[in-house]
mmCIF file of C-alpha atoms in Angstrom:
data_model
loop_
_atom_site.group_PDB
_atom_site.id
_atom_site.type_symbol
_atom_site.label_atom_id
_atom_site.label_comp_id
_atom_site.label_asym_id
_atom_site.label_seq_id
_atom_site.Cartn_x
_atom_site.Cartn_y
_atom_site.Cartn_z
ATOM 1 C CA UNK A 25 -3.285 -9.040 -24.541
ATOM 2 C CA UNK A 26 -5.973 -10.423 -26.522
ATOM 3 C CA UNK A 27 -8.985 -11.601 -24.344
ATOM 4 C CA UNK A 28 -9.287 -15.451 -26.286
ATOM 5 C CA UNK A 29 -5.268 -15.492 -25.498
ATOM 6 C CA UNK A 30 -5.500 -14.725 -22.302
ATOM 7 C CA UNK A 31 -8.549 -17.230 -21.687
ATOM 8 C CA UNK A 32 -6.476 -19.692 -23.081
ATOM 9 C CA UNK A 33 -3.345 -19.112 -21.153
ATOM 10 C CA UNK A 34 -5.497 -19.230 -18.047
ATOM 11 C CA UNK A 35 -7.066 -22.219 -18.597
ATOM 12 C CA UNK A 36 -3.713 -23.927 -19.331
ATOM 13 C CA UNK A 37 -2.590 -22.323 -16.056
ATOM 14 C CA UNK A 38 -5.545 -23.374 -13.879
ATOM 15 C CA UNK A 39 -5.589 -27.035 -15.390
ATOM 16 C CA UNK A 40 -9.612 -25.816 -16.102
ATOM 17 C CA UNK A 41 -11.814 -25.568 -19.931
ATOM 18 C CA UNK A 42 -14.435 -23.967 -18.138
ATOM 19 C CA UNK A 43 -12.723 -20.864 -17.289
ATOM 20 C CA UNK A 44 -15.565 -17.683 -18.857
ATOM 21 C CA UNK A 45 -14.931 -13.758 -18.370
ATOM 22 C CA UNK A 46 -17.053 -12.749 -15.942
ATOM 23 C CA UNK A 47 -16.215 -9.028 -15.864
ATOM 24 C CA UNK A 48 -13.473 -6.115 -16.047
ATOM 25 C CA UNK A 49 -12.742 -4.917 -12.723
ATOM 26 C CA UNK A 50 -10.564 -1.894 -13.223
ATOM 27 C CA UNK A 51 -7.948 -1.038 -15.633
ATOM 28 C CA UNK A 52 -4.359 -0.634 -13.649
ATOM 29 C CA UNK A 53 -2.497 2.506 -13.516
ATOM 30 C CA UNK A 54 -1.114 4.214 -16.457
ATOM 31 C CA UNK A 55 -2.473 1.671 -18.686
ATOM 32 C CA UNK A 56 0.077 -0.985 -17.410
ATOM 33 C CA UNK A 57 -2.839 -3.975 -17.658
ATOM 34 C CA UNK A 58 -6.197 -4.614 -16.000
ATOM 35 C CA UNK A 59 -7.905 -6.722 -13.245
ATOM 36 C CA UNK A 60 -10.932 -9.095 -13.868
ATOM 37 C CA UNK A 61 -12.961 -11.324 -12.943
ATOM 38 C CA UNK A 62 -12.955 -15.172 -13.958
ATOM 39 C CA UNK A 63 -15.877 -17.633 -13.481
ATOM 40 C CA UNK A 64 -15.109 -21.315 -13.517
ATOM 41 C CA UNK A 65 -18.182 -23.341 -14.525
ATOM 42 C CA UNK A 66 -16.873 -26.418 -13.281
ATOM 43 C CA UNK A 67 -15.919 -25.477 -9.259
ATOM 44 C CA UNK A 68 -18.956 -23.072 -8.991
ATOM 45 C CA UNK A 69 -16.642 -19.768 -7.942
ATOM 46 C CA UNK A 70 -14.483 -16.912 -9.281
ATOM 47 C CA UNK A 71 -11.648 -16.152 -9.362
ATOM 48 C CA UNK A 72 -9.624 -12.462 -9.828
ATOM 49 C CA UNK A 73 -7.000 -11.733 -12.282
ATOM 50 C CA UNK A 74 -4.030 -9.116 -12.240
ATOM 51 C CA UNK A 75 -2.913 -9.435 -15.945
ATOM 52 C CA UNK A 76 0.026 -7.444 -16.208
ATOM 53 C CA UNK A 77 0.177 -5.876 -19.639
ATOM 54 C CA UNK A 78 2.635 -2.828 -20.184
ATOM 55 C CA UNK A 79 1.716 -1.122 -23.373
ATOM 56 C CA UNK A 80 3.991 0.100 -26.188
ATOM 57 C CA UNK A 81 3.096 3.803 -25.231
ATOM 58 C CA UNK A 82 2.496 4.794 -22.258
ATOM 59 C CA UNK A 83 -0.338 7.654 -21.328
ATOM 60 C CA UNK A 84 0.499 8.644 -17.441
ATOM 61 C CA UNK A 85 -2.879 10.149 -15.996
ATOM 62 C CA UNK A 86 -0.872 13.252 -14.997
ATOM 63 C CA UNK A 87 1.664 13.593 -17.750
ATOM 64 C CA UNK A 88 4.146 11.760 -16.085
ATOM 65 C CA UNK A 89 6.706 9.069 -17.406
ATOM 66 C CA UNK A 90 10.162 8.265 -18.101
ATOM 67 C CA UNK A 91 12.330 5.305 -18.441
ATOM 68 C CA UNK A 92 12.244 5.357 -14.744
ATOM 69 C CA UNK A 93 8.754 5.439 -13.879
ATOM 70 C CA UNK A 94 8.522 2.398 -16.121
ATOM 71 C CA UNK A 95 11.047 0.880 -14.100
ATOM 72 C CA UNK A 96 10.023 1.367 -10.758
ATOM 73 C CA UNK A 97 6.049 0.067 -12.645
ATOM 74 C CA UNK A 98 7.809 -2.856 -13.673
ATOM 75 C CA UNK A 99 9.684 -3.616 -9.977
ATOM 76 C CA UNK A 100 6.272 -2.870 -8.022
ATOM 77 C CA UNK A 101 4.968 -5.765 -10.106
ATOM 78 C CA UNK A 102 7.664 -8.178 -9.263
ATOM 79 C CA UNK A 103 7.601 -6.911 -5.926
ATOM 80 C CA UNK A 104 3.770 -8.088 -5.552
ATOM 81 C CA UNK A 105 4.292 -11.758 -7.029
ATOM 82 C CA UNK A 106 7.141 -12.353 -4.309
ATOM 83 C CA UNK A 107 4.702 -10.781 -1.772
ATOM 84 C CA UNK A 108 2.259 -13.413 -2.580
ATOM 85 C CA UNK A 109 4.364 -16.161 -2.599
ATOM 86 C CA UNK A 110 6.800 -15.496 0.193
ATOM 87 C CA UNK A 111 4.930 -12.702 2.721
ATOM 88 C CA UNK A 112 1.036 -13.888 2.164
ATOM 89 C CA UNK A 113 1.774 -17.607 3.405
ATOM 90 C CA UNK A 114 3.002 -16.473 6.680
ATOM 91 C CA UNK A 115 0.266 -14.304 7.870
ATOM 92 C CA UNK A 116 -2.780 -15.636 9.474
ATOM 93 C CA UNK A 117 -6.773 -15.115 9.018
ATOM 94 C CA UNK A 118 -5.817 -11.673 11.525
ATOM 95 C CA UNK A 119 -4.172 -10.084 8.253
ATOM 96 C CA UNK A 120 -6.411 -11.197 5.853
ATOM 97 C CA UNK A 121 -4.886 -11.261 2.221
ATOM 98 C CA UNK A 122 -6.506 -13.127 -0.856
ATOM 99 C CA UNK A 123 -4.458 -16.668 -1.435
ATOM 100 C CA UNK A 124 -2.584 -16.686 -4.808
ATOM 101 C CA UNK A 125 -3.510 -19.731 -7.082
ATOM 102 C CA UNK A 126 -1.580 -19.239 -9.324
ATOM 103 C CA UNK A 127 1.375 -16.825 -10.843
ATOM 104 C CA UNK A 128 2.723 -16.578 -14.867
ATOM 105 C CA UNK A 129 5.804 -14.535 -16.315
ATOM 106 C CA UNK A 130 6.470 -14.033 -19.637
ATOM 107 C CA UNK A 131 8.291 -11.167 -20.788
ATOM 108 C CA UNK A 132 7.647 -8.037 -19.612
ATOM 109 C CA UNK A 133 3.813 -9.733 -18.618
ATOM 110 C CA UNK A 134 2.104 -11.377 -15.311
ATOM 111 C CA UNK A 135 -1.014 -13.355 -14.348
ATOM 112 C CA UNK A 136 -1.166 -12.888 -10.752
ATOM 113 C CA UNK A 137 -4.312 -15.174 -9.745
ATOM 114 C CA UNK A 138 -5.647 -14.552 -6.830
ATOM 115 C CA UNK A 139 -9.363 -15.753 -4.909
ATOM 116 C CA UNK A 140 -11.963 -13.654 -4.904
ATOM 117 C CA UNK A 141 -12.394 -11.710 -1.815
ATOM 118 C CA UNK A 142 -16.068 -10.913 -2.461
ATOM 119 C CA UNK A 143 -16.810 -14.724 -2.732
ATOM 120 C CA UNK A 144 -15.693 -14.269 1.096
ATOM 121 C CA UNK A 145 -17.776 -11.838 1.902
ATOM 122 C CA UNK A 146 -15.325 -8.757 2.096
ATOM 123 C CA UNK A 147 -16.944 -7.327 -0.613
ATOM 124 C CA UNK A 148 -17.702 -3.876 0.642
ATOM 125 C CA UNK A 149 -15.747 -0.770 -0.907
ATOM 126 C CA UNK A 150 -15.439 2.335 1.451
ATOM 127 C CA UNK A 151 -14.102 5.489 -0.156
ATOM 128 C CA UNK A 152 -13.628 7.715 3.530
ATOM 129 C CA UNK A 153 -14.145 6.904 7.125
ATOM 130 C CA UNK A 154 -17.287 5.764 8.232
ATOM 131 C CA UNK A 155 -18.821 3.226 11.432
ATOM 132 C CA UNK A 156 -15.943 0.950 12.244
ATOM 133 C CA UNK A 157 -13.820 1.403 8.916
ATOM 134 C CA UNK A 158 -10.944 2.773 10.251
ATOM 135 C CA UNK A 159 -10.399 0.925 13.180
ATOM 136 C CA UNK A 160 -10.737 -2.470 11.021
ATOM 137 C CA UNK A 161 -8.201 -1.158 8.549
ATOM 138 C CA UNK A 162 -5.858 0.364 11.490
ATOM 139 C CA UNK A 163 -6.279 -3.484 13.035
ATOM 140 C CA UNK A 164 -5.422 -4.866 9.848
ATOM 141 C CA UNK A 165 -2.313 -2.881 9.791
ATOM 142 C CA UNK A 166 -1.054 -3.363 13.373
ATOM 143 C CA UNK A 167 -1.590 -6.942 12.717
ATOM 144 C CA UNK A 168 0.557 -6.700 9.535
ATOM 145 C CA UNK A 169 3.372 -4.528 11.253
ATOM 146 C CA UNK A 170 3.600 -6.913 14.323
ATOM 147 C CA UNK A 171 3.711 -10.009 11.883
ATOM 148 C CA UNK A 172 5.849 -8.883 9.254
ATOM 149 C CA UNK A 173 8.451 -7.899 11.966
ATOM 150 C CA UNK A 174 10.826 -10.564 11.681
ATOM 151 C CA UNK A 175 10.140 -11.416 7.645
ATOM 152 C CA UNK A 176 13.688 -10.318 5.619
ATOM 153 C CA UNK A 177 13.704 -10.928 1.818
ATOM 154 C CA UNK A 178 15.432 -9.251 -1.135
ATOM 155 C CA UNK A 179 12.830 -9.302 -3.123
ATOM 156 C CA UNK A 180 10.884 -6.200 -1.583
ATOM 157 C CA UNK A 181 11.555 -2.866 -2.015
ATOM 158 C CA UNK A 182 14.410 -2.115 0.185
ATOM 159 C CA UNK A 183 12.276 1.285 1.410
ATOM 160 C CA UNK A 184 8.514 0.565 1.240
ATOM 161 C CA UNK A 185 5.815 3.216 0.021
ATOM 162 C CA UNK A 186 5.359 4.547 -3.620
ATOM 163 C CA UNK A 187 6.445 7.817 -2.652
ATOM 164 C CA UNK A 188 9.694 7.761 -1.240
ATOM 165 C CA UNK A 189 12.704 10.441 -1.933
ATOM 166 C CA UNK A 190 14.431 8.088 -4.017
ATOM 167 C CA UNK A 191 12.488 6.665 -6.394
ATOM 168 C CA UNK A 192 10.730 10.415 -6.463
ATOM 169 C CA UNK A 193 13.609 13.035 -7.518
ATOM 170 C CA UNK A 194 11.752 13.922 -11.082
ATOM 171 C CA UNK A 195 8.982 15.172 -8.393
ATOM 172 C CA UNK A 196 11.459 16.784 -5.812
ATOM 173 C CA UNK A 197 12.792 18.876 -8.707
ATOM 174 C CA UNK A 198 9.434 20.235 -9.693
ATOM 175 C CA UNK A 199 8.510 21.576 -6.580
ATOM 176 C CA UNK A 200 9.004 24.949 -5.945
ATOM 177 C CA UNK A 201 12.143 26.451 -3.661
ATOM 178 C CA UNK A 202 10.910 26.128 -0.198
ATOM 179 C CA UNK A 203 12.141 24.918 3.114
ATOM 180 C CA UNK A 204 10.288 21.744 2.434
ATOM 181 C CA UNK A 205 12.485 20.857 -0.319
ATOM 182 C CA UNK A 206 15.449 21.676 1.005
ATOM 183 C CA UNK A 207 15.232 19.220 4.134
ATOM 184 C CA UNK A 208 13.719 16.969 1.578
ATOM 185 C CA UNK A 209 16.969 14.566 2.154
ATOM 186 C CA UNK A 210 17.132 15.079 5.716
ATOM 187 C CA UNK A 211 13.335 14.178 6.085
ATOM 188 C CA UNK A 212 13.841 10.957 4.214
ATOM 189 C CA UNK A 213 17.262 10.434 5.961
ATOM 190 C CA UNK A 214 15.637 10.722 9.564
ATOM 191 C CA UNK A 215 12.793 8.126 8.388
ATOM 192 C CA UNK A 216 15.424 5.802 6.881
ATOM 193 C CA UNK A 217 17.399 6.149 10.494
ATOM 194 C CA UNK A 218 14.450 4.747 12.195
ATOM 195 C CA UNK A 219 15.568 1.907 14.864
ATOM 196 C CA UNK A 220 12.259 -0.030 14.626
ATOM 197 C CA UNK A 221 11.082 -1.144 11.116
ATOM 198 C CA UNK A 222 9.029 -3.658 9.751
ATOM 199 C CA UNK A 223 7.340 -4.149 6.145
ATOM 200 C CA UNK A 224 4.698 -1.744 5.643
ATOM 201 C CA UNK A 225 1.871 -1.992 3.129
ATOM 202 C CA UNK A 226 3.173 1.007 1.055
ATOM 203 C CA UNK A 227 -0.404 1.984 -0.304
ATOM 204 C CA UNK A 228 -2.900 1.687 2.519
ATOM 205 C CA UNK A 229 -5.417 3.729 1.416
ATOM 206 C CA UNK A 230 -9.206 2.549 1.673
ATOM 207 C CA UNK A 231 -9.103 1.478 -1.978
ATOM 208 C CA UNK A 232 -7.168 -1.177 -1.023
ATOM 209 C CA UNK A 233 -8.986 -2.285 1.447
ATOM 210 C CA UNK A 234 -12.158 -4.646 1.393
ATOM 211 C CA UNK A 235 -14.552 -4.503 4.211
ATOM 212 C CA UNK A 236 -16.355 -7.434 5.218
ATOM 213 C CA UNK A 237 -20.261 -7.008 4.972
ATOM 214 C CA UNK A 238 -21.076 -7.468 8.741
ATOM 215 C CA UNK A 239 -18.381 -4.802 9.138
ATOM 216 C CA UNK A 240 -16.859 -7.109 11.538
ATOM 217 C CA UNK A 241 -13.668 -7.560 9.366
ATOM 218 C CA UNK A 242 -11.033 -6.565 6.607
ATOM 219 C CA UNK A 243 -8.690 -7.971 4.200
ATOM 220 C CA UNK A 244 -5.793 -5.917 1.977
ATOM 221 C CA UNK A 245 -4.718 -6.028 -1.733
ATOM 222 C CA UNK A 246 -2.490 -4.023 -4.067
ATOM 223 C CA UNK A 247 1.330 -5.141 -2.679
ATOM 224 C CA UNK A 248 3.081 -3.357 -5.553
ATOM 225 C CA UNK A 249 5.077 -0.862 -2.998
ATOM 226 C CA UNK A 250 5.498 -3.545 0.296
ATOM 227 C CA UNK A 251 8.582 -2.703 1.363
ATOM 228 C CA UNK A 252 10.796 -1.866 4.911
ATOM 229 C CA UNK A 253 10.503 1.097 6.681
ATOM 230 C CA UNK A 254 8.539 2.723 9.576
ATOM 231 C CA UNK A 255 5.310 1.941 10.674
ATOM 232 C CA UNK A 256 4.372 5.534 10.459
ATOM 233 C CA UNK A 257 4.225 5.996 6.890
ATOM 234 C CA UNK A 258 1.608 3.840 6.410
ATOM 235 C CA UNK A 259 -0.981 5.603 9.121
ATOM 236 C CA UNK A 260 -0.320 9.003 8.120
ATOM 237 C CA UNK A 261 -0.810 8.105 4.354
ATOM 238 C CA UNK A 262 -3.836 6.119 5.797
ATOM 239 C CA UNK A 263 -5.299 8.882 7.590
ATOM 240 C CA UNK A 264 -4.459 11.442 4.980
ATOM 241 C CA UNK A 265 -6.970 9.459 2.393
ATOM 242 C CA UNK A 266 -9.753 8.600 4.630
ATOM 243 C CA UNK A 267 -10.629 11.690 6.822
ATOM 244 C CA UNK A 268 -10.981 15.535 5.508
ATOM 245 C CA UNK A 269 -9.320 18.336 6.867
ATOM 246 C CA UNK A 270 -11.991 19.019 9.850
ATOM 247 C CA UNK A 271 -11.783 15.652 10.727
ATOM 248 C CA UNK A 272 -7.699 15.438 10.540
ATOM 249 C CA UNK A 273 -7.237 18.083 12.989
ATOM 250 C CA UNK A 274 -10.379 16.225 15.154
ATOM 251 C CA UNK A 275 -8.747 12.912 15.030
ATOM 252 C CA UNK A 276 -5.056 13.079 13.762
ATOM 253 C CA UNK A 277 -3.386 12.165 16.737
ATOM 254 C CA UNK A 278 -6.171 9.848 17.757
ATOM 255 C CA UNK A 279 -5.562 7.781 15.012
ATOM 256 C CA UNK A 280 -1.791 7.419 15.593
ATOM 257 C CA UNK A 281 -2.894 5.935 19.186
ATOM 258 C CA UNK A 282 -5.469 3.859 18.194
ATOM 259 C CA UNK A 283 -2.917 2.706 15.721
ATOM 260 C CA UNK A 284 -0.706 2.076 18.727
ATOM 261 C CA UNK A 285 -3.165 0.511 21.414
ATOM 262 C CA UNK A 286 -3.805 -2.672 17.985
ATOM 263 C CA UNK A 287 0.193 -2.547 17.856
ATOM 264 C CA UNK A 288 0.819 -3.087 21.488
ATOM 265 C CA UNK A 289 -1.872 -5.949 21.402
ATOM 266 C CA UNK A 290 -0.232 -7.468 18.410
ATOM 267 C CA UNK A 291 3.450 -7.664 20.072
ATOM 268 C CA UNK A 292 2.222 -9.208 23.039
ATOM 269 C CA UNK A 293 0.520 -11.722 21.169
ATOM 270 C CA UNK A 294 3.542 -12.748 19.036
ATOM 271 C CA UNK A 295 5.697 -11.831 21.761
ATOM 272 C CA UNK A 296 8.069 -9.722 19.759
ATOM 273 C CA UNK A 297 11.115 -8.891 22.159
ATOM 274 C CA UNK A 298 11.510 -5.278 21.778
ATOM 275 C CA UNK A 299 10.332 -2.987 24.418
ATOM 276 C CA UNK A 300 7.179 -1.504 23.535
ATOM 277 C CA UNK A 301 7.446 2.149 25.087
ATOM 278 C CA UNK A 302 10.913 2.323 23.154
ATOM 279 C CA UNK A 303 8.815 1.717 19.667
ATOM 280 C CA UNK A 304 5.919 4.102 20.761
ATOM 281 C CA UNK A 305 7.931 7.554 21.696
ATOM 282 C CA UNK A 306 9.867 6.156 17.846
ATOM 283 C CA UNK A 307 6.462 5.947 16.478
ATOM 284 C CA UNK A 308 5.256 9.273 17.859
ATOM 285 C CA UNK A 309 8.364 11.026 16.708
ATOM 286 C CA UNK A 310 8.577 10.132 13.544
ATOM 287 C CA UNK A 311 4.090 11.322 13.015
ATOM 288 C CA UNK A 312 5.470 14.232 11.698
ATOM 289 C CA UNK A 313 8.252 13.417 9.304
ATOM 290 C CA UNK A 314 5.756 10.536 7.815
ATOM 291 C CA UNK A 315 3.478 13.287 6.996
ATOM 292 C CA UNK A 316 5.745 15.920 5.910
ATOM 293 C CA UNK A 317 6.936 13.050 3.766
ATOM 294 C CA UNK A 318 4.445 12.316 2.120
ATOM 295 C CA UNK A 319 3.227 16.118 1.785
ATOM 296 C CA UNK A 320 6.723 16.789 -0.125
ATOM 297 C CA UNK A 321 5.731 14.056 -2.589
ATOM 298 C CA UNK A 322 2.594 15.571 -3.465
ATOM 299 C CA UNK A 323 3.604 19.372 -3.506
ATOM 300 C CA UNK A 324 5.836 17.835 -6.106
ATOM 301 C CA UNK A 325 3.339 15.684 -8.098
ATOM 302 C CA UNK A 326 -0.090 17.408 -7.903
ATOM 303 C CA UNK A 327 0.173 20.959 -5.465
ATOM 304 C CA UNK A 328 -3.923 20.413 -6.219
ATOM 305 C CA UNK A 329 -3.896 17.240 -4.842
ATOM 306 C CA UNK A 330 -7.251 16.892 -2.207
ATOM 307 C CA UNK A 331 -5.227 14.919 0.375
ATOM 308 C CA UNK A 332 -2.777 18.353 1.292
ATOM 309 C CA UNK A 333 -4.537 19.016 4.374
ATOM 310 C CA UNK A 334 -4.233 22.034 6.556
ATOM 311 C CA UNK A 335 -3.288 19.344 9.316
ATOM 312 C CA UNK A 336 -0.856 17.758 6.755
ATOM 313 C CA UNK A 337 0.893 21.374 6.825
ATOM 314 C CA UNK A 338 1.117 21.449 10.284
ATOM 315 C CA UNK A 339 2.399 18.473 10.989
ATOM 316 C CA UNK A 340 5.124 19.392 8.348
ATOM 317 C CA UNK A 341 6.126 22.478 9.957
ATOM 318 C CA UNK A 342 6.539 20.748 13.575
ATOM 319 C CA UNK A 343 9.110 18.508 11.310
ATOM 320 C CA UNK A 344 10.918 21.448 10.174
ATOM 321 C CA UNK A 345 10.868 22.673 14.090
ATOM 322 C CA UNK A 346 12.232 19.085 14.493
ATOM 323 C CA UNK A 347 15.039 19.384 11.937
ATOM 324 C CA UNK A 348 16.148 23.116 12.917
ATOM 325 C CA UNK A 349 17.077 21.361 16.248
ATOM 326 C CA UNK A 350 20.186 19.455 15.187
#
């Protein structure tokens, strides 16, 4: 979209002439738009911009696309505007998420704007673990489990996470013949059986995460892939971004309980009726088959990919182990 276009739209949309670019943040995947940053003369702050945008031809970073890719692109963006204007509103200053302003369809486009979480001082960006970065993201997520726990809508993605089986079979067919792929389907089944779901993030890796600057706090973006389905998946794809292969098989596990002390907090403080011991030994369970999950999308996608860990593969195999039970 033409930048003097798009400044005009917005300042029709936020009622404001003062409305300058400030900057581009980053351009969104696959070419599908870009985010920036507005300044607003006349109220003194920013404000940040998802402008939706799919192009004419699409130029996948990997070489990937097809009519469904574009699809599922398309959905993830819908999904995010009825995150933000039926999820967000419900959660409290505990799951921090920026408040939308304001939200424009046309076509095929979207202006998803949003406050500026930098103006708010979470304007740190952590790449991998370091001080009290996991922990405030693992918080974040507990809190966002515990309170999501009860939300229903159709507008999410009935299975949450980018990766799932599903949406994913142009990947599942590229992987090579292995055990892996062949209890592909009964990985995803056994995750999609799980008693105790709730929305999970879908994405939680650190890049969507901002840190507060006295590292005391955390708020979330990016709800493209928010969806239902085990807590799980979102710590082991958490875990699998954050911390390297030494540090995996150091603190693996000891994430998923950390995880689970924030969790057991957050249910006694709602005071969600389930029986907590019931959802841990669930939680623990499924550890594997979220990893091995997640490792079958990648083997698929990018076998080079830095997050395939050696713990990654191990937890996969105790899946397998898991599976040749039944």
């Amino acid at each position: 979209m033409d930048l003097n276009k798009l400044l005009s739209c917005l300042r029709r949309l936020l009622d404001d002439n003062t409305l300058i670019m400030s900057e581009s943040l980053q351009s969104l995947w696959s070419g599908y738009g870009q985010i920036i940053r507005l300044f607003s003369e006349r109220y003194q702050c920013c404000y940040v911009v998802k402008v939706v945008a799919p192009p004419q031809v699409v130029d996948h970073p990997r070489g990937w696309h097809s009519d469904v890719g574009h699809e599922r692109k398309l959905k993830s963006y819908q999904v995010e505007s009825a995150f933000y204007q039926q999820v967000s509103p419900i959660l409290n200053e505990q799951c921090k998420v920026p408040k939308l302003l304001a939200l424009h369809h046309f076509d095929e486009h979207m202006l998803l704007v949003l406050e500026d979480l930098d103006e708010l001082g979470f304007d740190v960006r952590i790449e991998h673990q370091q001080g009290k970065a996991l922990d405030l993201a693992l918080r974040w997520l507990a809190q966002f489990h515990a309170q999501s726990w009860r939300i229903q809508s159709q507008d999410l993605w009935p299975t949450g996470s980018y990766w799932h089986l599903s949406t994913r079979q142009s990947e599942w067919q590229n992987m090579p013949e292995s055990e892996l792929k062949q209890k592909a389907k009964a990985i995803d089944q056994r995750l999609a059986s799980a008693r105790f779901k709730t929305l999970i993030h879908g994405d939680a890796k650190f890049a969507n995460f901002c840190f507060h600057h006295q590292q005391s706090d955390v708020a979330a973006v990016d709800f493209q892939y928010v969806g239902y389905g085990s807590p799980v998946k979102d710590i082991a794809y958490l875990a699998s971004g954050c911390l390297s292969g030494d540090q995996l098989f150091d603190m693996g596990q000891e994430v998923l309980m950390r995880y689970l002390s924030y969790l057991a907090a957050a249910f006694e403080q709602y005071q969600i009726p389930l029986d907590f011991t019931e959802v841990s030994q669930e939680l623990n369970y499924l550890y594997p088959f979220a990893w091995a999950d997640f490792y079958r999308f990648l083997v698929g996608w990018n076998s080079q990919s830095a997050k395939i860990s050696e713990f990654m593969k191990q937890q996969t195999q105790l899946c397998l182990l898991e599976l040749a039970k039944c």
